[in-house]
Coordinates of C-alpha atoms and ligand atoms in Angstrom, one line a residue:
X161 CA 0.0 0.0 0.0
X162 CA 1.4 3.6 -0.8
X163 CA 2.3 5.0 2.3
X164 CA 0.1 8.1 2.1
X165 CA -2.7 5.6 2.0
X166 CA -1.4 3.2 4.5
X167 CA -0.8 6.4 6.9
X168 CA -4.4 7.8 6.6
X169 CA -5.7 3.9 7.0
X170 CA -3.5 3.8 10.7
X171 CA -5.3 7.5 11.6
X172 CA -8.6 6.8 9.9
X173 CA -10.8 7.5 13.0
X174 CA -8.8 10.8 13.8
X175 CA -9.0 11.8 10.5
X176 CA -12.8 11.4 10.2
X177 CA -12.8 13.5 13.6
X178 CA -10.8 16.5 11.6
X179 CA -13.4 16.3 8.9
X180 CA -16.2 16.4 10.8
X181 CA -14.8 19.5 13.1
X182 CA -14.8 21.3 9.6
X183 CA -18.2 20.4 9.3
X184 CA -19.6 21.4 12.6
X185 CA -17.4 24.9 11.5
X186 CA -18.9 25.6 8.6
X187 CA -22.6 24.7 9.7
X188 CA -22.2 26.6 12.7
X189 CA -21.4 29.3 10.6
X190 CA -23.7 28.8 8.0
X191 CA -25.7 31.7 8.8
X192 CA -23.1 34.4 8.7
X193 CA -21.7 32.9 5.1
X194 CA -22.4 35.3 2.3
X195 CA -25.5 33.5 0.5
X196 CA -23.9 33.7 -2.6
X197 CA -20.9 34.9 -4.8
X198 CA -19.0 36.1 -7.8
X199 CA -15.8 34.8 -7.0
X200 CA -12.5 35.6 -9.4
X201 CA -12.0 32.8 -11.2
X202 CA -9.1 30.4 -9.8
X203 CA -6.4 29.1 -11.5
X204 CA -6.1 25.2 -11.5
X205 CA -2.8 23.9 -10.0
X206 CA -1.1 20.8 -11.5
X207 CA -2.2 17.2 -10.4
X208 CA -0.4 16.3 -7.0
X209 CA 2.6 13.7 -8.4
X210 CA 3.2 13.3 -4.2
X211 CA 0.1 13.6 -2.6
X212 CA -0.2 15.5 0.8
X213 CA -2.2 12.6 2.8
X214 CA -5.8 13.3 3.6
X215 CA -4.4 15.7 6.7
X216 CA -3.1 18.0 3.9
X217 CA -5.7 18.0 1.5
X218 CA -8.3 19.0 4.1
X219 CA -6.1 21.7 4.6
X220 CA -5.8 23.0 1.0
X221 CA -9.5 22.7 1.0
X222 CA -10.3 24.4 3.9
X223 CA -7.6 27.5 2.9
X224 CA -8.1 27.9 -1.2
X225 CA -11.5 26.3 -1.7
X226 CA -13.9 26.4 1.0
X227 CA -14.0 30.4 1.7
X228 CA -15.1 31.1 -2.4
X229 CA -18.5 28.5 -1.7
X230 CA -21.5 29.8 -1.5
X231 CA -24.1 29.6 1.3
X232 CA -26.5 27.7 -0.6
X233 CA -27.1 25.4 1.8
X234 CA -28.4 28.2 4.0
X235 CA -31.3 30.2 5.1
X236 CA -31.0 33.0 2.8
X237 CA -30.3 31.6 -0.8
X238 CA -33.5 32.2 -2.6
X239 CA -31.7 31.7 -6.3
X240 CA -32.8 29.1 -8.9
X241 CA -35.3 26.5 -6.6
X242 CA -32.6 25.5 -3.9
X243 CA -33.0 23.4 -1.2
X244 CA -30.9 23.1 1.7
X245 CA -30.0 19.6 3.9
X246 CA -31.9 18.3 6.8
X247 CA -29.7 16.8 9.3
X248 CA -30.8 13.4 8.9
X249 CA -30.7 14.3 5.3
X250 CA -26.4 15.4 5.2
X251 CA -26.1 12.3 7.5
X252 CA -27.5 10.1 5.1
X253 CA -25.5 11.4 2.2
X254 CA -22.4 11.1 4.6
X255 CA -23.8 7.5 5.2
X256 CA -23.9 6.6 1.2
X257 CA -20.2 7.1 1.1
X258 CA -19.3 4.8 4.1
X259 CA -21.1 2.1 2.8
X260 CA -20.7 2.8 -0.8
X261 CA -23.3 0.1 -2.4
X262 CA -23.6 -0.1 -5.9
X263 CA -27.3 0.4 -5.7
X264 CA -27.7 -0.6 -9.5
X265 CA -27.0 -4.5 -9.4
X266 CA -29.1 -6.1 -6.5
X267 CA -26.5 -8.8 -6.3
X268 CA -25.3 -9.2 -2.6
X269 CA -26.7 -6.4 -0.9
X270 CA -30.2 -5.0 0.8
X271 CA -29.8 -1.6 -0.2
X272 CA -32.4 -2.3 -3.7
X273 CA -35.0 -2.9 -0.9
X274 CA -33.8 0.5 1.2
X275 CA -34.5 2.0 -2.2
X276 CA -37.8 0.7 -2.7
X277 CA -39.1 1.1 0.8
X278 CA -38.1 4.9 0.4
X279 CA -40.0 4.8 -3.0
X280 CA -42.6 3.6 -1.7
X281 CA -42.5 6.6 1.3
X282 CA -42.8 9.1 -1.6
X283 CA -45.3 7.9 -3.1
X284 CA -47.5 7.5 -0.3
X285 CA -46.2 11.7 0.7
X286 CA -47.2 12.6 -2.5
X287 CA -50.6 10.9 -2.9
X288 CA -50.0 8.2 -5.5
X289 CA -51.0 4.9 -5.9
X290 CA -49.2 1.8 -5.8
X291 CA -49.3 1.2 -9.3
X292 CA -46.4 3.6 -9.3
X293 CA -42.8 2.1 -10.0
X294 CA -40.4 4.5 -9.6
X295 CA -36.4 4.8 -9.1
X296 CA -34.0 7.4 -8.0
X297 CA -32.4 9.6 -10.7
X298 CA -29.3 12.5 -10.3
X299 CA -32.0 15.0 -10.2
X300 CA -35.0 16.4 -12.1
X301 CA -33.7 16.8 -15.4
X302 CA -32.9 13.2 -15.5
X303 CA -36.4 12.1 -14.1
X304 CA -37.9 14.3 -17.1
X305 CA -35.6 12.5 -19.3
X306 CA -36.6 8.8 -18.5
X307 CA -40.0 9.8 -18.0
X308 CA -39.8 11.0 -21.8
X309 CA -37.8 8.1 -22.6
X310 CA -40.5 5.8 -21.6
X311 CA -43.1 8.1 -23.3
X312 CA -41.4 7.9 -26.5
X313 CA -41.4 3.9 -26.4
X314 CA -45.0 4.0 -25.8
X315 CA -45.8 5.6 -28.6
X316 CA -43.7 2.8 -30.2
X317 CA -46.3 1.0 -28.8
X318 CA -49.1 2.8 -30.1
X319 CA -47.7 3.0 -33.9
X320 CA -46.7 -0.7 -34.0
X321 CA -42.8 0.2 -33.9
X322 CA -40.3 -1.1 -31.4
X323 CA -38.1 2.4 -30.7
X324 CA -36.1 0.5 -28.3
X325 CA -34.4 -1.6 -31.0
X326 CA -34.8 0.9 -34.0
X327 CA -34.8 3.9 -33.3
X328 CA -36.7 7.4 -32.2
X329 CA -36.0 7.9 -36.1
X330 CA -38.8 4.9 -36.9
X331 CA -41.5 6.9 -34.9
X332 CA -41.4 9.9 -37.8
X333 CA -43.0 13.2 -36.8
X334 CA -43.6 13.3 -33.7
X335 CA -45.3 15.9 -31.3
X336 CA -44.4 16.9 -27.6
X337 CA -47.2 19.6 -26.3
X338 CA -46.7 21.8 -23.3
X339 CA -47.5 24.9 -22.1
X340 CA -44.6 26.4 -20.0
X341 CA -42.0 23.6 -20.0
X342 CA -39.4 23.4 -18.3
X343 CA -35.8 24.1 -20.0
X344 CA -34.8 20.2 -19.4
X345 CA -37.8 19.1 -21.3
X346 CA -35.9 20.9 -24.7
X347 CA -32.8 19.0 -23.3
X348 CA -34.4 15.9 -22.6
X349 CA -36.0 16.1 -26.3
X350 CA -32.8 16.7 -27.6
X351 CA -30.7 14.1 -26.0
X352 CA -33.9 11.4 -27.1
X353 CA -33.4 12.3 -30.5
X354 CA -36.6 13.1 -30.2
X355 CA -35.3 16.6 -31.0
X356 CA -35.9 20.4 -29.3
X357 CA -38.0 21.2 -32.2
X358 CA -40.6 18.4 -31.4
X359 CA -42.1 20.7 -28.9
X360 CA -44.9 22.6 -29.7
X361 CA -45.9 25.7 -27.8
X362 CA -49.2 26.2 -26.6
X363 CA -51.0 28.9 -25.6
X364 CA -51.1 30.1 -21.7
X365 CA -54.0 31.3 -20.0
X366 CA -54.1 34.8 -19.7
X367 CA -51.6 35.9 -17.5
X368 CA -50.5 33.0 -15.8
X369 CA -48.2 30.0 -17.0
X370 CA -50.8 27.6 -16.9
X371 CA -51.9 25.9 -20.5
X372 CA -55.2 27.0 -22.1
X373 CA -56.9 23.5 -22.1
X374 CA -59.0 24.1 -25.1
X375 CA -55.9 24.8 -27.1
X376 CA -54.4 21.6 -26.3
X377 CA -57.6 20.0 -27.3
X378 CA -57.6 21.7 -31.0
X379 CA -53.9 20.6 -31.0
X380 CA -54.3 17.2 -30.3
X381 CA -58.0 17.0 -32.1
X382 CA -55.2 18.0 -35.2
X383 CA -53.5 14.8 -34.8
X384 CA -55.9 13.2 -36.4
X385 CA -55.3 9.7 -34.4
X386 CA -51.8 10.2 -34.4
X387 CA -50.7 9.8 -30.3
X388 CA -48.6 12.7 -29.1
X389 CA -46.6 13.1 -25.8
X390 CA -48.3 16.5 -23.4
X391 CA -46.3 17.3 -20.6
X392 CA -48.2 19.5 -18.1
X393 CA -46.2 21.3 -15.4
X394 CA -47.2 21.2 -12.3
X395 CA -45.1 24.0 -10.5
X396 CA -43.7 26.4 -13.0
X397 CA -40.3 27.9 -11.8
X398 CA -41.2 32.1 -12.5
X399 CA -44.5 31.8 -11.2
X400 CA -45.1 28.5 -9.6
X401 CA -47.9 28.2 -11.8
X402 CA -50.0 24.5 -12.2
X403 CA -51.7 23.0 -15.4
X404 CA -55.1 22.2 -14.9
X405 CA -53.7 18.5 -14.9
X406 CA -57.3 16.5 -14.2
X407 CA -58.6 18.7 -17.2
X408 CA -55.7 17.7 -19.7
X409 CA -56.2 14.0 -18.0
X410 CA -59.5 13.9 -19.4
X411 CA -58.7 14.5 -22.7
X412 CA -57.4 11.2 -23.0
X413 CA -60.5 9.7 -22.8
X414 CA -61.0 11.3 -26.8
X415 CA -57.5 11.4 -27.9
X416 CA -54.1 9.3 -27.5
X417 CA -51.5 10.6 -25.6
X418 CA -48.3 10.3 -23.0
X419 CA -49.2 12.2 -20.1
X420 CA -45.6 13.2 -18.4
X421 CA -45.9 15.7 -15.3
X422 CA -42.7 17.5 -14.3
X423 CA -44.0 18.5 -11.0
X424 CA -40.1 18.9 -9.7
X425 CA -41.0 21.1 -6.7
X426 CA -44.7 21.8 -7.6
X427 CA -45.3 18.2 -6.3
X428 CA -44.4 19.4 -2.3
X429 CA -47.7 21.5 -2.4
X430 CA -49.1 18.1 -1.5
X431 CA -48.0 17.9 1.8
X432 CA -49.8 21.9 2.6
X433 CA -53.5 21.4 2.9
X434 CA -54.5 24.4 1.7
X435 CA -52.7 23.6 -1.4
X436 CA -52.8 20.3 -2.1
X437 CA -55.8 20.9 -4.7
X438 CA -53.2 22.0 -7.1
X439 CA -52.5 18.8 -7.6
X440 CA -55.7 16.7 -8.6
X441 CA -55.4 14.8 -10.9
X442 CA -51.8 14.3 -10.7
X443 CA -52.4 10.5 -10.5
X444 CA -53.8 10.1 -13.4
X445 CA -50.2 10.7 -15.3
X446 CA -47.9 8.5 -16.9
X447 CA -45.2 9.7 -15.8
X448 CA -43.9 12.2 -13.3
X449 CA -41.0 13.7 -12.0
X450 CA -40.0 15.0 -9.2
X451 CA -36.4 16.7 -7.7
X452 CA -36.0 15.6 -3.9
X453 CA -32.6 17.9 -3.3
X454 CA -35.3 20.9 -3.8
X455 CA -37.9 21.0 -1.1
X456 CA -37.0 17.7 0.0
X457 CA -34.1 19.2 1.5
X458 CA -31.1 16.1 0.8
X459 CA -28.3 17.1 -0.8
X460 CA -27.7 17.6 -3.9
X461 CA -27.7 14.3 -6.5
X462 CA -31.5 13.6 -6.1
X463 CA -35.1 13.4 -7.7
X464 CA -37.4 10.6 -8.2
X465 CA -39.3 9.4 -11.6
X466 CA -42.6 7.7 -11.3
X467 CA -44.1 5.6 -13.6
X468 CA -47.2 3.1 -14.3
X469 CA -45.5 1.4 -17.5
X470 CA -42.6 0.0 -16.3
X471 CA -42.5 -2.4 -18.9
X472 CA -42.2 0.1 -21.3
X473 CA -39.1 1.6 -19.0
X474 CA -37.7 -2.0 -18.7
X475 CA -37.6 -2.4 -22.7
X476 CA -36.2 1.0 -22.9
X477 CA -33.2 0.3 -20.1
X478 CA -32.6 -3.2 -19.7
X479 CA -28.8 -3.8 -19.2
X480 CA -28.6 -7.5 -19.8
X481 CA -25.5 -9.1 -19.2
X482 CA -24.4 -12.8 -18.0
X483 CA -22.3 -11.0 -15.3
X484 CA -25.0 -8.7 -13.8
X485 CA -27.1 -11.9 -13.3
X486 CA -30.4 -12.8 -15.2
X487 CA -34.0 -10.9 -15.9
X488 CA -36.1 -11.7 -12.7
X489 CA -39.6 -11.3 -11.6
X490 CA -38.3 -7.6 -10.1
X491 CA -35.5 -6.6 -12.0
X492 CA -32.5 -4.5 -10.5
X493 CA -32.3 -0.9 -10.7
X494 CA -30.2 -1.4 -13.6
X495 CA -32.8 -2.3 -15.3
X496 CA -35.1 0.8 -14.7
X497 CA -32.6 4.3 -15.5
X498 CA -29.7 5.6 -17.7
X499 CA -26.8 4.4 -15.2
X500 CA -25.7 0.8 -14.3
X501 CA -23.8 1.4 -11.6
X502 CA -25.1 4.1 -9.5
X503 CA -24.8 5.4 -5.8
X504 CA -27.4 4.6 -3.1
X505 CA -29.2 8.0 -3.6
X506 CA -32.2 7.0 -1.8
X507 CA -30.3 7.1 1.8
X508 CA -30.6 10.5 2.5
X509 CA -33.9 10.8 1.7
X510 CA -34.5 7.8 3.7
X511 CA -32.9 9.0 6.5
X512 CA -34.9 12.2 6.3
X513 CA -38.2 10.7 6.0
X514 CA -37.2 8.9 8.8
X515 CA -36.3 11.0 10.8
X516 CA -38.9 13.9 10.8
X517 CA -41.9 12.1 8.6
X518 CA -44.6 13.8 6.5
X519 CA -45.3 15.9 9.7
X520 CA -41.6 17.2 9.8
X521 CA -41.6 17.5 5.9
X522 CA -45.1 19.2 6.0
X523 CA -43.7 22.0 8.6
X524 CA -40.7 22.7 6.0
X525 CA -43.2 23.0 2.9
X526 CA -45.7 25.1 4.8
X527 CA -43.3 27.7 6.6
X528 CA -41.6 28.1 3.3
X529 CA -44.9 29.2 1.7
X530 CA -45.4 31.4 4.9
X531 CA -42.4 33.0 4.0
X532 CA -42.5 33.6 0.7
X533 CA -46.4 35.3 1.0
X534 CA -45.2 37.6 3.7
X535 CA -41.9 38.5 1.7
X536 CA -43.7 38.8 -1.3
X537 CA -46.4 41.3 0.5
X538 CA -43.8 43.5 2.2
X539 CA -41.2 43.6 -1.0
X540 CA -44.7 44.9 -3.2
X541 CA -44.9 47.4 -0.6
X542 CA -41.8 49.2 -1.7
X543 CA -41.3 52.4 -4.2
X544 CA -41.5 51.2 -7.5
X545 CA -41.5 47.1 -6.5
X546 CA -44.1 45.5 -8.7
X547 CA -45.4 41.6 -7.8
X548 CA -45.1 40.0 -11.7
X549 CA -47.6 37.4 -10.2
X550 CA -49.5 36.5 -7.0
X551 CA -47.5 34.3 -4.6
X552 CA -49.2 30.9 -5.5
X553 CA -46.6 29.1 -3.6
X554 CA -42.7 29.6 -2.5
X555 CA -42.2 31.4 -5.3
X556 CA -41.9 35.4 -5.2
X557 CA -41.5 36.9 -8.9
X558 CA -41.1 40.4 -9.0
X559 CA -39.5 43.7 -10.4
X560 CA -37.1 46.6 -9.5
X561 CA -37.1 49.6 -10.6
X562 CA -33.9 50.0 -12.3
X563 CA -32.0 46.8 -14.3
X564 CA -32.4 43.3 -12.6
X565 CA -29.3 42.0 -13.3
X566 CA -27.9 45.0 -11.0
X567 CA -30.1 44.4 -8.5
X568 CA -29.5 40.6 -7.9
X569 CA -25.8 41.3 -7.8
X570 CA -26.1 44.2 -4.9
X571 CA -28.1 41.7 -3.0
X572 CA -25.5 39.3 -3.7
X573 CA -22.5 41.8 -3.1
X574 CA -24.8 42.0 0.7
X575 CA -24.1 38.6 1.5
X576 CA -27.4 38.6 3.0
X577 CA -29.3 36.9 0.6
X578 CA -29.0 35.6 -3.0
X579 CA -31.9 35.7 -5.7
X580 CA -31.3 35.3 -9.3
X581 CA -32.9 37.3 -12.6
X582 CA -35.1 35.7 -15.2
X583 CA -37.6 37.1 -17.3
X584 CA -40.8 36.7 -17.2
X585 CA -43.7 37.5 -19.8
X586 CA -40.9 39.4 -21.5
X587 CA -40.4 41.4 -18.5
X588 CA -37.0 41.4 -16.6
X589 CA -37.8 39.9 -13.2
X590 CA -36.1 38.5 -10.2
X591 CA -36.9 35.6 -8.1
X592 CA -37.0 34.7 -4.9
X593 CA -37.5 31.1 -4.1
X594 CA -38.1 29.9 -0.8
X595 CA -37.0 26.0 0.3
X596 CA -34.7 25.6 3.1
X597 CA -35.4 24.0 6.3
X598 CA -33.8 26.9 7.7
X599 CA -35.6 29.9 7.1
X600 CA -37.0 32.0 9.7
X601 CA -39.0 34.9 10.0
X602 CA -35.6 36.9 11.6
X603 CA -34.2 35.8 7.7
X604 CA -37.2 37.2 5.8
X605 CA -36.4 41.1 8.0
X606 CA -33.0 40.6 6.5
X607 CA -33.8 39.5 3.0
X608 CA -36.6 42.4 2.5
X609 CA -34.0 44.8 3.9
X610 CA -31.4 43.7 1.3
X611 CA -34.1 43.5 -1.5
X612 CA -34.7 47.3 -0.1
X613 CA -30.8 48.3 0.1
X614 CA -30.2 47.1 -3.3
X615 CA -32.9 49.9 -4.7
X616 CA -31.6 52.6 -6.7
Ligands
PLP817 C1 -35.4 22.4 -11.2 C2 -36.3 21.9 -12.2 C3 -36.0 21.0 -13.2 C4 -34.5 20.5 -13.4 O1 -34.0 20.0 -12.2 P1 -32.5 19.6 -12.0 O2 -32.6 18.9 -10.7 O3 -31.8 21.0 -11.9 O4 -32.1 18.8 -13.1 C5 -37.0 20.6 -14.1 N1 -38.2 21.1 -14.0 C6 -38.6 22.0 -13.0 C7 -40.0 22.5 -13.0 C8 -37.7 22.4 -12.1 O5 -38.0 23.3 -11.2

């Protein structure tokens, strides 16, 4: 064994002690962190020929890297749709590196059936059925992706064509409808061969980012027969808007169509009674996805995909290989999503569920939406701050007076807060997006008082 190795193996325990006093550091600290930064770009430095031990690499970590990262995991980042880590959450990650299963074979090991009992958890938290399979993916994008995926096979199915083994090519025109979709539905298109330009458009309600119905009616009446993939969002990322999804569900009873829901985030207003309607008819889809290291609060490397065809999913991923062991009655996880060998992703959200329940995840969801609908109310009330949309959920979408861009990076500059610019109804915007575990009403004073420093 090299001796750097065989030195850290002899002080493995003390080591693990070293690395878990940085982490107590930084957490403890977490709330005086700058939320987030433009750092100056850092020059790389050669690759180590002598390494320095694990001693000496936590110590070039914790002097060159650690100062330039962001707060992200804290209280106060409101950019993209970023969730934070629960303890029980961080100590399950920690957990899937101590135990390092390979989580895609289920050869040897228990950790298929940890997935599946956590699957099934999710389910049940977000109001579905067991006819549900499901598997853990690297995060939403993915989840859209195999959910298309197994759309595209089915209409394989529906046009007598086996994609799997020829082909997207052998499907010919083919249709993707949505309303607002989601940027990783033109990247999941594109990487399915399916193409970005197989998404057609439809028309929004007025103002909002919901899908006229009617209009995806005339589109698909169009088709003439031919079956078509619709993904309805549920949980748009400006407004946090939701397709009238038991609407567009009963349009299948006239025309043929995939029914994927990208509910990433928009899938947590299950768990807030008030609103949980939102989301009826979400168990009617196909297909849904949905991101856990948002508002489930694990870290990051997470989301879920649901489906009711796994057969279709099993024709498009099967991995068969004499070495990985035959096809059984309950095929591996191999089997199910774009990796073979994967990490044991479900463990942190295991651990989390475990630990603080549907109640505990509730309290999170609910005190998020608190937070945004009082930020949102006392940021409108400011000279020249318009609301670009109510607050439907964690979501607050707004505009400065003055450019965006500016304004998101003096809030920034603050360290008291991050939010990020987008643009909305072709109107420069910023959002604020609450969904840490963290957040308190003492961080809304000081995220409206940045919002209201950063005025010009
Ligand atoms: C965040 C998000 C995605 C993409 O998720 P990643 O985890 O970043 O891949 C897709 N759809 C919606 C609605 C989202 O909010």
């Amino acid at each position: 064994m090299h001796p750097r190795l065989a030195g850290d193996l002899a002080a493995f325990p003390a080591l693990l002690e070293s690395v878990r006093r940085l982490a107590v550091d930084v957490l403890d600290a977490l709330d005086d962190r700058p939320a987030g930064r433009s750092p100056a770009p850092r020059p790389a430095l050669p690759l180590p020929a002598d390494g320095a031990g694990l001693a000496g690499a936590l110590a070039t970590f914790t002097d060159r890297w650690a100062p330039g990262f962001s707060g992200s995991a804290g209280p106060r980042y409101l950019g993209f749709v970023t969730g934070g880590a629960t303890p029980a959450g961080l100590a399950g990650d920690w957990l899937t590196g101590v135990f390092d299963q390979n989580a895609g074979p289920g050869i040897g090991s228990s950790a298929g059936d940890l997935e599946r009992e956590t699957l099934g958890w999710l389910r049940e938290l977000f109001g579905l059925p067991p006819g549900y399979g499901g598997t853990f993916v690297s995060g939403a994008t993915m989840s859209n992706m195999v959910g298309l995926a197994i759309g595209r096979e089915w209409l394989g199915e529906r046009l007598g064509v086996d994609v799997s083994q020829q082909g997207a090519a052998a499907l010919g025109e083919t249709a993707v409808f949505s309303g607002a979709p989601h940027s990783s539905i033109y990247k999941a298109l594109s990487m399915l061969g399916l193409g970005r330009g197989a998404l057609r458009q439809l028309p929004l309600l007025p103002d909002r980012e919901a899908v006229d119905v009617p209009a995806l009616r005339a589109a698909l009446a169009d088709r003439a027969g031919r079956p078509a993939i619709v993904v309805a969002n549920a949980g748009t990322v400006d407004t946090v808007d939701y397709d009238d999804l038991r609407a567009i569900a009963e349009l299948r009873r006239e025309y043929p169509f995939w029914l994927h829901v990208d509910a990433a985030f928009g899938a947590f207003a299950a768990l807030s009674p008030a609103h949980a309607p939102l989301l009826d008819g979400l168990a009617e889809a196909d297909s849904i996805c949905v991101d856990l290291h948002k508002w489930l609060n694990v870290p990051y490397d997470s989301a879920v995909q649901f489906t009711r065809r796994t057969d279709l999913q099993l024709k498009v991923f099967s991995n068969a290989a004499a070495y990985l062991g035959p096809l059984t009655e309950r095929p591996d996880f191999l089997h199910h999503t774009p990796e073979n060998s994967r990490r044991l992703r479900a463990l942190a959200a295991w651990f989390s569920l475990a630990a603080y329940g549907r109640d505990g995840h509730r309290d999170i969801v609910t005190r998020n939406i608190a937070s945004a609908q009082r930020v949102g109310a006392r940021l409108a009330e400011l000279p020249g701050v318009r609301l670009l949309a109510p607050v439907r959920l964690n979501v607050v979408c707004l505009a400065l007076p003055g450019d965006q861009a500016e304004a998101a990076r003096a809030v920034a500059e603050s360290g008291e807060a991050f939010v990020t610019p987008t643009v909305y109804a072709g109107t420069p915007a910023l959002r604020l997006a609450f969904c840490n575990w963290r957040t308190s009403e003492a961080d809304e004073d000081r995220i409206v008082a940045a919002v209201r420093r950063a005025l010009p």
